[in-house]
PDB file of C-alpha atoms in Angstrom:
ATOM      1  CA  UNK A   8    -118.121-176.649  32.226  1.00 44.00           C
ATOM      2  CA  UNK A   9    -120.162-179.693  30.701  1.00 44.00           C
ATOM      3  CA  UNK A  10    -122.003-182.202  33.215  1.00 46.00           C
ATOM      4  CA  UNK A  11    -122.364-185.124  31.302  1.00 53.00           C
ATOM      5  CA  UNK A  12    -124.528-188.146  32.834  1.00 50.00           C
ATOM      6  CA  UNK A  13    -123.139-191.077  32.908  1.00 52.00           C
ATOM      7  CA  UNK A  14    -125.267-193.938  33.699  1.00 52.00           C
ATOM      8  CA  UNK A  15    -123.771-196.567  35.307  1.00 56.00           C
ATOM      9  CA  UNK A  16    -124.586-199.920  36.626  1.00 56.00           C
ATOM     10  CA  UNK A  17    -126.254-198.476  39.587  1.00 73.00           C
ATOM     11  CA  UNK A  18    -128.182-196.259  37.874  1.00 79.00           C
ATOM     12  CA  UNK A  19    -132.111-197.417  38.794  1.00 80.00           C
ATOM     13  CA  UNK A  20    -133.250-195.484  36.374  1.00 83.00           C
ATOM     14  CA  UNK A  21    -131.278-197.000  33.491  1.00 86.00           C
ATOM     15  CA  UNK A  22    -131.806-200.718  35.376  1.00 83.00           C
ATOM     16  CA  UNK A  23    -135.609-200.051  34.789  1.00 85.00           C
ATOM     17  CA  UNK A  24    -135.196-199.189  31.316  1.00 88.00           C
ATOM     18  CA  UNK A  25    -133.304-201.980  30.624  1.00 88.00           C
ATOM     19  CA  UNK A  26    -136.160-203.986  32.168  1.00 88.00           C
ATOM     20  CA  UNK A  27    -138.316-206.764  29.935  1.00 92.00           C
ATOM     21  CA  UNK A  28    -141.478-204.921  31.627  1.00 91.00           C
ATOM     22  CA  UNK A  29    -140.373-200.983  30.214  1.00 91.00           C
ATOM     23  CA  UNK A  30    -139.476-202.323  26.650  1.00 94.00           C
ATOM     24  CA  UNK A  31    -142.810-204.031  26.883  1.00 93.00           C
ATOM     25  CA  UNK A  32    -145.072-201.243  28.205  1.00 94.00           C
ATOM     26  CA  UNK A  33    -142.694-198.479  25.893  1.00 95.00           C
ATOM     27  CA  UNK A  34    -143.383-200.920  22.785  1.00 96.00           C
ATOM     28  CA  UNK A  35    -147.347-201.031  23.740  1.00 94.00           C
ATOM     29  CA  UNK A  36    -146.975-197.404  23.705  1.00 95.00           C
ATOM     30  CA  UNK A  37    -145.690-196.635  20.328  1.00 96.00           C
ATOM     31  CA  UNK A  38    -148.131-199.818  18.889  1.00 95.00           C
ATOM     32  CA  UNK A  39    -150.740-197.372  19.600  1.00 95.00           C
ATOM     33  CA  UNK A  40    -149.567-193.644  19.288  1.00 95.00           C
ATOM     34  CA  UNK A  41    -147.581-194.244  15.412  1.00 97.00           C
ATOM     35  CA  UNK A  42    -150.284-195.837  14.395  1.00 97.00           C
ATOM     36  CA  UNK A  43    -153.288-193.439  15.391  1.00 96.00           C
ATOM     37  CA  UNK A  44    -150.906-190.666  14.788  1.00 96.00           C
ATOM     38  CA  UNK A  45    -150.189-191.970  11.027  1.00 97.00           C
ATOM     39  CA  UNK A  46    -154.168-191.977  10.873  1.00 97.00           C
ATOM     40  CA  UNK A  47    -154.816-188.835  11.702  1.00 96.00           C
ATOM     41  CA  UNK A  48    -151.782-186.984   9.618  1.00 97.00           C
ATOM     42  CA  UNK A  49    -152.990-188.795   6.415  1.00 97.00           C
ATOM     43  CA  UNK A  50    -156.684-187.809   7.101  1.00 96.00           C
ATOM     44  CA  UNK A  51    -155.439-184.038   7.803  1.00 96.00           C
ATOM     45  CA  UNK A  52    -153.002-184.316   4.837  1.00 97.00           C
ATOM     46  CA  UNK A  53    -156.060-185.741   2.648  1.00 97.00           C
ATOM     47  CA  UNK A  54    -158.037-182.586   3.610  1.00 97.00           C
ATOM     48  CA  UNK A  55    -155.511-179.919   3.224  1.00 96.00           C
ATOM     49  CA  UNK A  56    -154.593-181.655  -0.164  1.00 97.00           C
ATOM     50  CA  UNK A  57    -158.483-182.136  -1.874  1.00 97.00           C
ATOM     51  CA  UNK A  58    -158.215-178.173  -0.545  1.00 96.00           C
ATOM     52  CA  UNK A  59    -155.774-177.702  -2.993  1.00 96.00           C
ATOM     53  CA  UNK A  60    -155.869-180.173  -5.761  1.00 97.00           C
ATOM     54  CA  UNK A  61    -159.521-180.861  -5.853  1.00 97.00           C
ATOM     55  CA  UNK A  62    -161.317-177.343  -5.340  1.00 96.00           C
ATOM     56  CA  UNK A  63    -164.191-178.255  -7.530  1.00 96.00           C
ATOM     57  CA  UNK A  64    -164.871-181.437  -5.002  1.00 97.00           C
ATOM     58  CA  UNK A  65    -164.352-179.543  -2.013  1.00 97.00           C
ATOM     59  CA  UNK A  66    -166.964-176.620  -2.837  1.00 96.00           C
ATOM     60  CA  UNK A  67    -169.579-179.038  -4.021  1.00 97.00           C
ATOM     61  CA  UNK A  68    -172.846-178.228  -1.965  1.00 96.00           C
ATOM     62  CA  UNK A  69    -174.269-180.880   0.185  1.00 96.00           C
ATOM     63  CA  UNK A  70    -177.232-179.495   1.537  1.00 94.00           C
ATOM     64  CA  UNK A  71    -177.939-175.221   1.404  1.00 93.00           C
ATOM     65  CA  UNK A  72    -174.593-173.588   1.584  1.00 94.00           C
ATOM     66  CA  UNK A  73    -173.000-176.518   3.508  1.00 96.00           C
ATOM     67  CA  UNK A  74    -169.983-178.000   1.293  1.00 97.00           C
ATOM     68  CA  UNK A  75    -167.934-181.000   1.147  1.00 97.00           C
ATOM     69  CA  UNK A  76    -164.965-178.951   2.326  1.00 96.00           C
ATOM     70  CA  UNK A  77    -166.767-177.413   5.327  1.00 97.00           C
ATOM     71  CA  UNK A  78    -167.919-180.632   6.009  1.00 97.00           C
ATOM     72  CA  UNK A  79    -164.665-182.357   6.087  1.00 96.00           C
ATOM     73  CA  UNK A  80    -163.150-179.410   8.111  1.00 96.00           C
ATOM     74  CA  UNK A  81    -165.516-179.763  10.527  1.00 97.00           C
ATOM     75  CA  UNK A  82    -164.879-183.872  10.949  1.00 97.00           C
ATOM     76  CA  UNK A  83    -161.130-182.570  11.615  1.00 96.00           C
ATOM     77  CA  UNK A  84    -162.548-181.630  14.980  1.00 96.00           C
ATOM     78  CA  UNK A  85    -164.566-184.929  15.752  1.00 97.00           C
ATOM     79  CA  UNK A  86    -161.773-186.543  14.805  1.00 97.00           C
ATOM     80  CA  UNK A  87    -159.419-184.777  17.180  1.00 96.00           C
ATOM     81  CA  UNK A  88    -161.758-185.371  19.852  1.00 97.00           C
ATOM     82  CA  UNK A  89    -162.138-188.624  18.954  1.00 97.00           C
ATOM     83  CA  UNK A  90    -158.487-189.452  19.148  1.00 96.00           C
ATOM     84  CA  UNK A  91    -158.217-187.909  22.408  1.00 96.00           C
ATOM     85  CA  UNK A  92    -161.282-189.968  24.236  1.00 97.00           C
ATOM     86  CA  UNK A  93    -159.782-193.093  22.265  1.00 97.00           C
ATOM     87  CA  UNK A  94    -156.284-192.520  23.650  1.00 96.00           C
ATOM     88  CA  UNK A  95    -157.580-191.589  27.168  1.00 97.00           C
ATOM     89  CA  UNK A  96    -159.153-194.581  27.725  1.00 97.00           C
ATOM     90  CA  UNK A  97    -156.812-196.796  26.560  1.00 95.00           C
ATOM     91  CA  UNK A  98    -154.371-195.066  28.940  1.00 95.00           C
ATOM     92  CA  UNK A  99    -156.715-195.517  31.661  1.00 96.00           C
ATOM     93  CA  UNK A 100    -156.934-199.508  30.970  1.00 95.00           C
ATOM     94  CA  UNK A 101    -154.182-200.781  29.407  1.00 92.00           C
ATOM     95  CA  UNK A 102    -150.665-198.270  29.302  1.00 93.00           C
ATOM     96  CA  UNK A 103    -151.223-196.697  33.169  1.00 93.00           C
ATOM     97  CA  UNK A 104    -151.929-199.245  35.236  1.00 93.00           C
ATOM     98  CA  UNK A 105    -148.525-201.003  33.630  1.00 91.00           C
ATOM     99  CA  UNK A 106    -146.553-197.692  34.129  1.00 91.00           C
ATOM    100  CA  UNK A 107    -147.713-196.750  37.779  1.00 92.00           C
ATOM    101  CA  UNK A 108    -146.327-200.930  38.663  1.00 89.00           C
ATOM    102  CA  UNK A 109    -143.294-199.786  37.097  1.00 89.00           C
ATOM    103  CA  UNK A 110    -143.464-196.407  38.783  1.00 87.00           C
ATOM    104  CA  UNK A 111    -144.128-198.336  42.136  1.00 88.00           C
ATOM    105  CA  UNK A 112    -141.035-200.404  41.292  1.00 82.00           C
ATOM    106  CA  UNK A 113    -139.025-197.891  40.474  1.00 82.00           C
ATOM    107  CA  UNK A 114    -139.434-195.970  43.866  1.00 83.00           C
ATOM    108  CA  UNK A 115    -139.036-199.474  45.896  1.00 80.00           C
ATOM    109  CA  UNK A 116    -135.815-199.246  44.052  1.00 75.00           C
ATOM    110  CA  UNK A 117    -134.717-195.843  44.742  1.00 73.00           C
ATOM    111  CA  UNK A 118    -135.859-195.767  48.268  1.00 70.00           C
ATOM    112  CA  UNK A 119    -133.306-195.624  51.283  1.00 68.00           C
ATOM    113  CA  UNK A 120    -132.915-199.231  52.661  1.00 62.00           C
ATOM    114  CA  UNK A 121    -135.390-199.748  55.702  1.00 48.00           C
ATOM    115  CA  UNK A 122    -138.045-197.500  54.365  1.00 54.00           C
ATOM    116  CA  UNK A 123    -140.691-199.550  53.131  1.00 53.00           C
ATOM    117  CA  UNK A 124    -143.407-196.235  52.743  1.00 53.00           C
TER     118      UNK A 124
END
């Protein structure tokens, strides 16, 4: 037997979504994560392809037996980390204090009539 939702009218959930304040906060959303996310799949793709293509490049010695390559692999963790502390404070400031109003809202709106906790 198949459950399907239907969302109706009454739904709160889909009357939040439909709100100007969700599209807004959902759009701020992806005008940050595509974009970093674009960033960091062409710098990985870069790496895994001068891996590849440009062996020669990637093995040339920098200092001792440090390399290009080993350097590069190891800026694939800063910039991982970086990312992260970027996107975590930029959540902090600008994307959760918009989604914990609408969070807020959306409980006002699903709350039994009379209970105003």
């Amino acid at each position: 037997m198949s459950v399907e939702a239907r969302p109706g009218a009454d739904d709160p959930y889909v009357a939040l979504q439909e709100t100007d304040e969700f599209q807004n906060l959902r759009k701020k959303f992806r005008g940050f994560v595509f974009p970093m996310t674009a960033f960091f799949l062409t710098w990985y793709f870069l790496y895994v392809l001068l891996s590849i293509f440009a062996p020669g490049f990637m093995n040339k010695p920098i200092s001792g037996l440090v390399t290009v390559g080993l350097v590069f692999g190891l800026l694939q963790f800063v910039t991982t980390f970086a990312i992260t502390f970027i996107y975590a404070r930029w959540a902090s400031r600008t994307f959760d204090p918009a989604a914990e109003a609408l969070g807020a809202r959306m409980d006002a709106m699903s709350a039994p009539n009379g209970d105003k906790s």
